[in-house]
XYZ file of C-alpha atoms in Angstrom:
578
model
C -41.152 130.877 172.497
C -42.041 128.934 169.352
C -39.018 126.705 169.799
C -40.085 125.678 173.274
C -43.679 125.265 172.085
C -42.589 123.042 169.197
C -40.355 121.029 171.478
C -43.210 120.477 173.901
C -45.565 119.254 171.180
C -43.019 117.171 169.243
C -42.679 113.575 170.384
C -39.722 111.537 169.247
C -38.980 108.050 170.470
C -35.608 107.228 168.931
C -35.589 103.537 169.644
C -38.943 103.013 167.862
C -38.283 105.813 165.368
C -41.707 107.372 165.993
C -42.081 111.010 164.951
C -45.217 113.017 165.735
C -44.977 116.476 164.229
C -48.059 118.002 162.578
C -47.510 120.448 159.737
C -49.343 123.032 161.810
C -46.216 123.404 163.967
C -44.119 124.267 160.920
C -46.611 126.933 159.798
C -47.202 128.790 163.059
C -43.737 130.421 163.514
C -43.985 132.272 160.174
C -47.747 132.813 160.175
C -48.882 136.304 159.133
C -52.059 138.347 159.360
C -52.296 138.433 155.560
C -52.260 134.636 155.412
C -54.906 134.484 158.128
C -57.241 136.495 155.894
C -56.670 134.101 152.997
C -57.149 131.054 155.226
C -60.417 132.438 156.596
C -61.756 133.010 153.073
C -60.644 129.532 151.954
C -62.032 127.891 155.106
C -65.448 129.482 154.650
C -65.581 128.496 150.971
C -64.562 124.892 151.604
C -66.869 124.631 154.623
C -69.856 125.751 152.560
C -68.862 123.359 149.756
C -68.430 120.483 152.203
C -72.019 120.774 153.499
C -73.885 119.400 150.443
C -71.158 116.857 149.742
C -71.157 115.533 153.305
C -74.934 115.104 153.280
C -74.982 113.606 149.785
C -72.193 111.121 150.471
C -73.796 110.061 153.751
C -77.218 109.451 152.197
C -75.642 107.582 149.269
C -73.805 105.411 151.805
C -76.996 104.406 153.565
C -76.404 106.758 156.521
C -78.178 109.857 157.802
C -77.059 113.302 156.582
C -76.261 114.157 160.216
C -73.635 111.396 160.262
C -72.001 112.861 157.148
C -71.878 116.380 158.558
C -70.352 115.328 161.873
C -67.843 113.164 160.023
C -66.778 116.245 158.065
C -66.566 118.363 161.237
C -64.641 115.963 163.487
C -62.454 114.273 160.862
C -61.837 117.576 159.080
C -60.693 119.262 162.297
C -58.303 116.440 163.275
C -56.931 116.001 159.743
C -55.992 119.682 159.524
C -54.746 120.107 163.093
C -52.623 116.936 163.249
C -51.984 116.027 159.580
C -48.807 115.933 157.564
C -50.055 118.235 154.784
C -50.486 122.009 154.893
C -53.736 122.078 152.911
C -55.370 118.656 153.226
C -59.145 118.734 153.868
C -60.586 115.602 155.448
C -64.110 114.238 155.529
C -66.428 111.690 153.887
C -65.659 111.030 150.229
C -67.353 109.398 147.293
C -64.808 106.581 147.180
C -66.155 105.206 150.465
C -69.790 105.045 149.286
C -69.811 101.433 147.987
C -67.806 100.186 150.973
C -69.870 101.983 153.620
C -73.153 101.112 151.922
C -72.224 97.436 151.872
C -71.251 97.443 155.561
C -74.469 99.208 156.596
C -76.599 96.859 154.476
C -74.980 93.733 155.912
C -73.877 94.669 159.427
C -75.807 97.831 160.363
C -74.699 101.367 161.222
C -73.395 100.506 164.701
C -71.035 97.956 163.202
C -69.988 100.519 160.586
C -68.823 102.796 163.396
C -66.973 99.849 164.955
C -65.305 99.032 161.630
C -64.325 102.693 161.243
C -62.685 102.760 164.693
C -60.848 99.535 163.863
C -59.724 101.027 160.534
C -58.500 104.092 162.403
C -56.390 101.863 164.633
C -54.918 100.197 161.535
C -54.125 103.592 159.970
C -52.557 104.801 163.208
C -50.388 101.672 163.359
C -49.353 102.170 159.718
C -48.275 105.724 160.450
C -46.347 104.741 163.583
C -44.664 101.923 161.657
C -43.636 104.486 158.998
C -45.474 102.705 156.203
C -46.521 105.892 154.440
C -44.028 105.403 151.621
C -45.199 101.824 151.006
C -48.601 103.005 149.785
C -46.817 104.413 146.740
C -45.900 100.869 145.739
C -49.476 100.269 144.591
C -49.331 100.418 140.772
C -51.105 103.230 138.978
C -53.057 100.628 136.964
C -54.672 99.329 140.162
C -55.440 102.870 141.370
C -57.042 103.852 138.050
C -58.967 100.585 137.823
C -60.623 100.775 141.219
C -61.121 104.572 141.026
C -63.081 104.212 137.783
C -64.869 101.174 139.190
C -65.906 103.071 142.312
C -67.203 105.902 140.128
C -69.467 103.457 138.264
C -70.710 101.921 141.529
C -71.481 105.374 142.959
C -73.335 106.399 139.796
C -75.472 103.244 139.825
C -76.267 103.680 143.525
C -77.842 107.093 142.825
C -80.328 105.841 140.226
C -82.921 105.098 142.924
C -83.070 108.675 144.277
C -82.425 110.266 140.870
C -85.510 108.598 139.352
C -87.516 108.507 142.578
C -87.940 104.722 142.415
C -90.099 103.212 145.165
C -87.456 100.824 146.526
C -87.250 100.278 150.280
C -83.788 98.661 150.401
C -81.440 98.708 147.418
C -79.118 95.645 147.501
C -75.382 96.258 147.735
C -74.412 93.403 145.402
C -74.162 94.458 141.733
C -76.319 91.817 140.022
C -79.077 91.977 142.656
C -78.980 95.776 142.457
C -79.424 95.777 138.660
C -82.226 93.230 138.964
C -84.003 95.324 141.613
C -83.647 98.557 139.622
C -85.093 96.852 136.548
C -87.976 95.381 138.547
C -88.961 98.796 139.944
C -88.310 100.814 136.776
C -92.063 101.371 136.373
C -92.181 103.333 139.649
C -90.356 106.377 138.241
C -91.516 109.642 139.855
C -91.638 112.335 137.169
C -91.274 115.418 139.451
C -88.233 113.827 141.091
C -86.725 112.903 137.733
C -87.347 116.395 136.358
C -85.733 118.137 139.328
C -82.769 115.744 139.402
C -82.160 116.040 135.657
C -82.263 119.847 135.788
C -79.797 119.943 138.698
C -77.572 117.380 136.961
C -77.383 119.323 133.679
C -76.929 122.642 135.482
C -74.044 121.270 137.588
C -72.342 119.700 134.566
C -72.537 123.051 132.783
C -71.605 125.143 135.806
C -67.964 125.768 134.908
C -68.907 126.866 131.408
C -71.640 129.149 132.748
C -69.201 130.613 135.293
C -66.995 131.775 132.414
C -69.928 133.825 131.122
C -71.356 135.064 134.432
C -68.601 136.374 136.691
C -70.685 136.265 139.895
C -70.909 132.450 139.595
C -67.147 132.094 139.935
C -67.291 133.074 143.605
C -69.605 130.248 144.691
C -68.962 126.495 144.400
C -71.266 124.701 141.977
C -72.645 122.067 144.412
C -73.697 124.792 146.860
C -75.485 126.798 144.154
C -77.290 123.669 142.937
C -78.241 122.779 146.512
C -79.727 126.238 147.167
C -81.474 126.586 143.800
C -82.845 123.043 143.887
C -84.150 123.515 147.418
C -85.795 126.855 146.559
C -87.473 125.434 143.443
C -88.774 122.455 145.398
C -90.073 124.663 148.235
C -91.591 127.483 146.161
C -93.393 125.196 143.709
C -94.252 122.695 146.447
C -92.906 119.799 144.406
C -94.000 116.356 145.659
C -90.437 115.055 146.057
C -88.705 113.336 148.954
C -86.566 115.589 151.163
C -84.157 115.209 154.069
C -87.007 116.125 156.381
C -89.413 113.515 154.997
C -86.882 110.672 155.103
C -84.633 111.552 158.052
C -86.795 114.005 160.040
C -84.250 116.771 159.395
C -80.908 117.476 161.067
C -80.781 117.951 164.861
C -79.776 121.502 165.840
C -77.558 120.275 168.661
C -74.302 118.568 169.488
C -74.329 114.776 169.094
C -74.074 112.379 172.002
C -70.471 111.426 172.688
C -69.706 107.757 173.277
C -68.584 104.422 171.920
C -70.916 102.498 169.586
C -72.811 99.618 171.136
C -70.748 96.607 170.083
C -69.942 93.213 171.539
C -66.551 91.561 171.402
C -67.981 89.031 168.935
C -68.712 91.786 166.416
C -65.065 92.709 165.880
C -64.176 89.404 164.220
C -66.528 90.011 161.288
C -65.456 93.650 161.032
C -61.754 93.020 160.433
C -62.086 92.579 156.669
C -64.250 95.730 156.155
C -61.917 97.665 158.448
C -58.885 96.653 156.399
C -60.688 97.810 153.255
C -61.519 101.182 154.830
C -57.946 101.601 156.096
C -56.369 100.675 152.767
C -58.606 102.933 150.688
C -58.328 105.741 153.234
C -54.538 105.568 153.171
C -54.378 105.513 149.375
C -56.831 108.358 148.841
C -55.451 110.623 151.581
C -51.847 110.260 150.420
C -52.866 110.645 146.780
C -54.720 113.846 147.686
C -51.686 115.111 149.624
C -49.409 114.424 146.639
C -51.741 116.350 144.319
C -51.748 119.245 146.782
C -47.928 119.200 147.007
C -47.661 119.884 143.292
C -50.084 122.800 143.609
C -48.334 124.614 146.493
C -44.739 123.440 145.905
C -44.503 121.635 149.240
C -43.830 118.125 150.506
C -46.162 116.344 152.899
C -45.178 113.871 155.606
C -46.961 110.614 154.650
C -46.478 108.956 158.034
C -47.838 111.954 159.940
C -50.767 112.055 157.519
C -51.583 108.392 158.234
C -51.417 109.067 161.983
C -53.863 111.962 161.587
C -56.197 109.892 159.416
C -56.092 107.126 162.001
C -56.998 109.513 164.831
C -59.741 111.085 162.682
C -61.357 107.719 161.996
C -61.146 106.754 165.659
C -62.742 110.035 166.773
C -65.473 110.462 164.127
C -67.609 107.464 165.250
C -67.523 108.779 168.831
C -69.651 111.687 167.534
C -71.905 109.531 165.342
C -69.763 109.737 162.207
C -68.161 107.137 159.956
C -65.170 106.630 157.641
C -63.254 109.679 156.416
C -60.122 110.447 154.427
C -58.444 113.264 152.526
C -60.783 114.723 149.891
C -59.079 115.677 146.632
C -61.849 118.007 145.392
C -62.141 119.948 148.662
C -58.362 120.072 149.078
C -57.978 121.495 145.566
C -60.709 124.053 146.282
C -58.864 125.035 149.450
C -55.669 125.664 147.476
C -57.413 127.595 144.691
C -59.130 129.908 147.170
C -55.898 130.845 148.958
C -55.566 128.290 151.757
C -51.898 127.582 152.509
C -51.876 126.374 156.121
C -53.889 123.930 158.256
C -55.713 126.947 159.740
C -57.959 126.959 156.647
C -58.994 123.353 157.278
C -59.669 124.087 160.952
C -61.856 127.056 159.978
C -63.719 124.838 157.486
C -64.656 122.490 160.346
C -65.922 125.355 162.522
C -67.914 126.769 159.602
C -69.727 123.431 159.314
C -70.290 123.408 163.064
C -71.795 126.891 162.897
C -74.120 125.865 160.071
C -75.371 122.882 162.086
C -76.021 124.946 165.212
C -77.635 127.879 163.388
C -79.179 126.747 160.087
C -79.888 123.037 160.635
C -83.711 123.378 160.330
C -83.343 124.660 156.778
C -81.731 121.360 155.717
C -85.083 119.621 156.107
C -86.219 121.203 152.825
C -83.271 119.871 150.768
C -84.567 117.438 148.078
C -82.838 114.061 147.829
C -83.056 114.378 144.040
C -80.735 117.397 144.176
C -78.231 115.554 146.365
C -78.308 112.519 144.053
C -77.536 114.791 141.068
C -74.558 116.251 142.964
C -73.192 112.772 143.752
C -73.648 111.637 140.152
C -71.584 114.579 138.901
C -68.929 113.824 141.522
C -68.812 110.225 140.253
C -68.384 111.373 136.655
C -65.616 113.800 137.583
C -63.688 111.378 139.796
C -63.249 108.797 137.029
C -60.236 108.905 134.722
C -62.236 107.819 131.684
C -59.611 108.919 129.153
C -57.436 106.059 130.397
C -59.764 103.583 128.683
C -59.281 105.354 125.349
C -55.498 105.242 125.787
C -55.282 101.541 126.639
C -54.188 100.637 123.120
C -50.970 102.595 123.695
C -49.894 100.328 126.545
C -48.856 96.704 126.957
C -51.218 93.774 127.419
C -50.083 93.497 131.040
C -51.163 97.095 131.702
C -54.551 96.518 130.065
C -55.223 93.269 131.902
C -54.422 94.726 135.344
C -56.488 97.902 134.828
C -59.519 96.185 133.286
C -59.508 93.294 135.762
C -59.408 95.698 138.708
C -62.156 97.824 137.156
C -64.600 95.005 136.407
C -64.066 93.202 139.716
C -64.650 96.511 141.554
C -67.925 97.054 139.712
C -69.204 93.472 139.687
C -67.971 92.081 142.982
C -65.970 93.838 145.688
C -63.350 96.565 146.037
C -61.192 94.531 148.424
C -61.064 91.584 146.036
C -60.359 93.974 143.156
C -57.366 95.571 144.876
C -56.026 92.180 145.949
C -56.441 90.798 142.420
C -54.834 93.879 140.893
C -51.846 93.647 143.232
C -51.432 89.905 142.563
C -51.586 90.406 138.791
C -49.182 93.342 138.960
C -46.760 91.306 141.080
C -46.919 88.296 138.780
C -46.356 90.392 135.667
C -43.484 92.195 137.391
C -41.895 88.899 138.409
C -42.246 87.598 134.855
C -40.754 90.785 133.411
C -37.823 90.737 135.822
C -37.183 87.069 135.114
C -37.106 87.866 131.398
C -34.521 90.591 132.033
C -32.344 88.190 134.038
C -29.944 86.367 131.727
C -27.136 83.843 132.057
C -24.867 83.868 129.010
C -21.861 81.777 128.082
C -18.616 83.763 127.818
C -16.311 82.604 125.019
C -12.727 82.283 126.278
C -11.321 83.180 122.842
C -7.864 84.099 124.044
C -7.423 80.724 125.673
C -9.085 78.661 122.940
C -5.729 77.896 121.331
C -4.269 76.579 124.580
C -4.281 72.777 124.288
C -4.437 72.487 128.079
C -7.913 74.099 128.073
C -9.349 71.472 125.721
C -10.474 67.897 126.060
C -9.497 65.537 123.218
C -12.983 65.980 121.744
C -12.463 69.756 121.577
C -14.768 70.766 124.436
C -13.531 73.228 127.035
C -12.220 72.141 130.428
C -13.035 75.670 131.718
C -16.465 77.246 131.190
C -17.250 80.896 131.987
C -20.739 82.331 132.398
C -21.933 85.871 133.008
C -25.044 86.703 135.058
C -27.154 89.766 134.155
C -29.852 91.429 136.249
C -31.377 89.945 139.387
C -31.007 86.348 140.505
C -34.223 85.941 142.510
C -36.916 83.328 143.047
C -38.497 84.043 139.665
C -35.272 83.515 137.701
C -33.239 81.040 139.750
C -34.241 78.174 137.431
C -31.946 79.685 134.793
C -28.951 78.329 136.724
C -29.937 74.903 135.446
C -28.454 75.887 132.077
C -25.011 75.538 133.624
C -25.661 71.843 134.319
C -26.916 71.041 130.822
C -24.933 68.025 129.510
C -24.846 69.629 126.079
C -22.592 72.307 127.566
C -19.947 69.654 128.209
C -18.319 68.592 131.490
C -15.863 71.319 132.468
C -13.518 70.900 135.399
C -13.787 74.582 136.334
C -16.893 76.798 136.062
C -16.467 80.582 136.354
C -19.442 82.769 137.266
C -18.893 86.416 136.349
C -21.282 88.469 138.532
C -20.117 91.898 137.410
C -23.595 92.679 136.052
C -25.586 90.918 138.765
C -27.118 93.728 140.834
C -29.370 91.788 143.210
C -29.501 88.361 144.819
C -32.219 87.017 147.122
C -32.219 83.995 149.421
C -33.776 81.750 146.767
C -31.036 82.781 144.354
C -28.507 82.042 147.099
C -29.982 78.577 147.562
C -29.739 78.060 143.808
C -26.042 78.957 143.886
C -25.477 76.582 146.803
C -27.197 73.754 144.920
C -25.109 74.560 141.837
C -21.904 74.479 143.889
C -22.830 71.098 145.459
C -23.782 69.492 142.116
C -20.604 70.725 140.470
C -18.582 69.391 143.399
C -20.113 65.946 142.925
C -18.922 66.058 139.318
C -15.431 66.945 140.461
C -15.843 70.483 139.173
C -14.699 73.646 140.965
C -16.810 76.818 141.047
C -15.107 80.221 140.846
C -17.042 83.462 141.425
C -15.785 86.848 140.292
C -16.910 90.470 140.019
C -19.184 90.523 143.079
C -21.214 93.698 143.589
C -22.068 94.974 147.065
C -25.489 93.413 147.669
C -24.816 89.938 146.226
C -21.364 89.922 147.825
C -22.766 90.867 151.240
C -25.331 88.072 151.141
C -22.788 85.465 150.007
C -20.423 86.401 152.819
C -23.090 86.601 155.520
C -24.606 83.258 154.546
C -21.301 81.370 154.760
C -21.319 80.575 151.042
C -17.819 82.061 150.642
C -16.490 79.974 153.540
C -17.618 76.764 151.857
C -16.446 77.895 148.434
C -13.070 79.105 149.685
C -11.628 82.607 149.602
C -9.206 81.594 146.820
C -12.174 80.928 144.544
C -13.493 84.504 144.887
C -11.791 86.745 142.335
C -12.125 90.456 141.604
C -12.641 90.049 137.847
C -12.751 87.548 134.992
C -9.052 87.826 134.187
C -8.067 86.828 137.724
C -10.630 84.020 137.639
C -8.968 82.580 134.532
C -5.599 82.761 136.270
C -7.130 80.852 139.176
C -8.366 78.216 136.700
C -4.767 77.734 135.429
C -3.676 76.953 138.958
C -6.537 74.530 139.636
C -6.121 72.477 136.453
C -3.178 70.041 136.440
C -0.231 70.863 134.184
C -1.492 74.395 133.624
C 0.987 76.302 135.724
C 3.092 77.722 132.945
C 3.367 81.466 132.822
C 1.908 81.994 136.288
C 3.437 82.023 139.716
C 2.411 79.171 142.025
C 2.010 81.628 144.871
C -0.796 83.497 143.080
């Protein structure tokens, strides 16, 4: 039965090499009642944890808490049901806060939903094109730089609600934001600051307190802070802003289903934000899946995960949501509480749905100061701050890439930061590879005593060179050493490519130019020791046809024999039919 079920739900188009197979299909045939109990417990725990985070991330992003909750429900359900990881939990994350906030501030919430749908299409295309493995090519320095930068941006964005500053619209741009915060610093609300500080300190100390009080280990810290902060605010009637006072609470009903109101002209200006959402969503979801793999000894399907993330981001805006991706903290919580299949993630989504339909009115009493404290702690925990202390252990290239990505993320824009980080990483890699590529003169010591090999002035009539590494666009200029007049004017030049492991089209063009210039000098080029990739390119390009098969030798010894035949009066000791 399961075989036919799997076959019916598995789509494979061989010509396009598209594979659609959620991890859920691999888990169902061996699913047990014992695992169902563990998945239910994990799903309930993660669902309860996701509630304060979804609301906090949404408010910090300039959206309503309702949008955050429905993003967690819809995206979480699709990510678990159709994803390529057994334990991935999807939903809004802190990494999206600066991006989403900027889009809402500039383009409005309707355009944010349009950008999210467009990003979902990009993610879906990436998964279909099997680009999941390519995301791993992003250097760890870039990932650390923008992760720490995002953490700083998130922390700064919460200062307004943490201190209760009377600011109507906080600018998205860093320098204007700092200027606005400084201008309104005198509007600090002491009850708000007191409540936020208490929640902040309590949440930072939660793990240490849980080691002392066993009952605290069973409940996630953000949920406890949310409940305690709300009760304190309600019982003491603190004059602080709440979800009810700012957003009129959370509707106790299903959202309206439909496309956002957009015109065709809006999509042009949304392409750049959509690319940013897609790129960050792909990186974070696959990074979360890799972390989860190490915890459960499994291997996720990156392409299937991108397909699921694409579908999740297309569907979430249809229910009033926005950008979502795999959440590392919630995924880790899922694993630690016993979740081992996508059933746990599906249950987490239904738990959130039940909370909305049953307990939504209670959310009106949640103080924004408590949510800002939760987000601040999330920002502190998401940063890899120890990497800054360890910078001195690494090269200048490593430091420059990480710090440049970090500061550009904080001061300007995440998209520019990632682009700059990738460009710097590529340039440093090209430079390093070019330094490893060498062209060295081979002394023909055994033949040095042969008078036929020497010109009257003592210079060699045959010159041999060995190529090391990769002859690519960043190192092709090193071939010019072979044409240096100080190296003499040999009649035969031997290139030993035994240690040349890679050749690109620019390197091929360099070899063709070398062959033509040597030919004009009346010099013959002999190539020996070709490895598979360089040899394949030389043959396919027609380089060998122009050079002549006789001038391609298996090794240096045979190349020297070929040189004897080419030079006049150097036939002794070798057969003419060689």
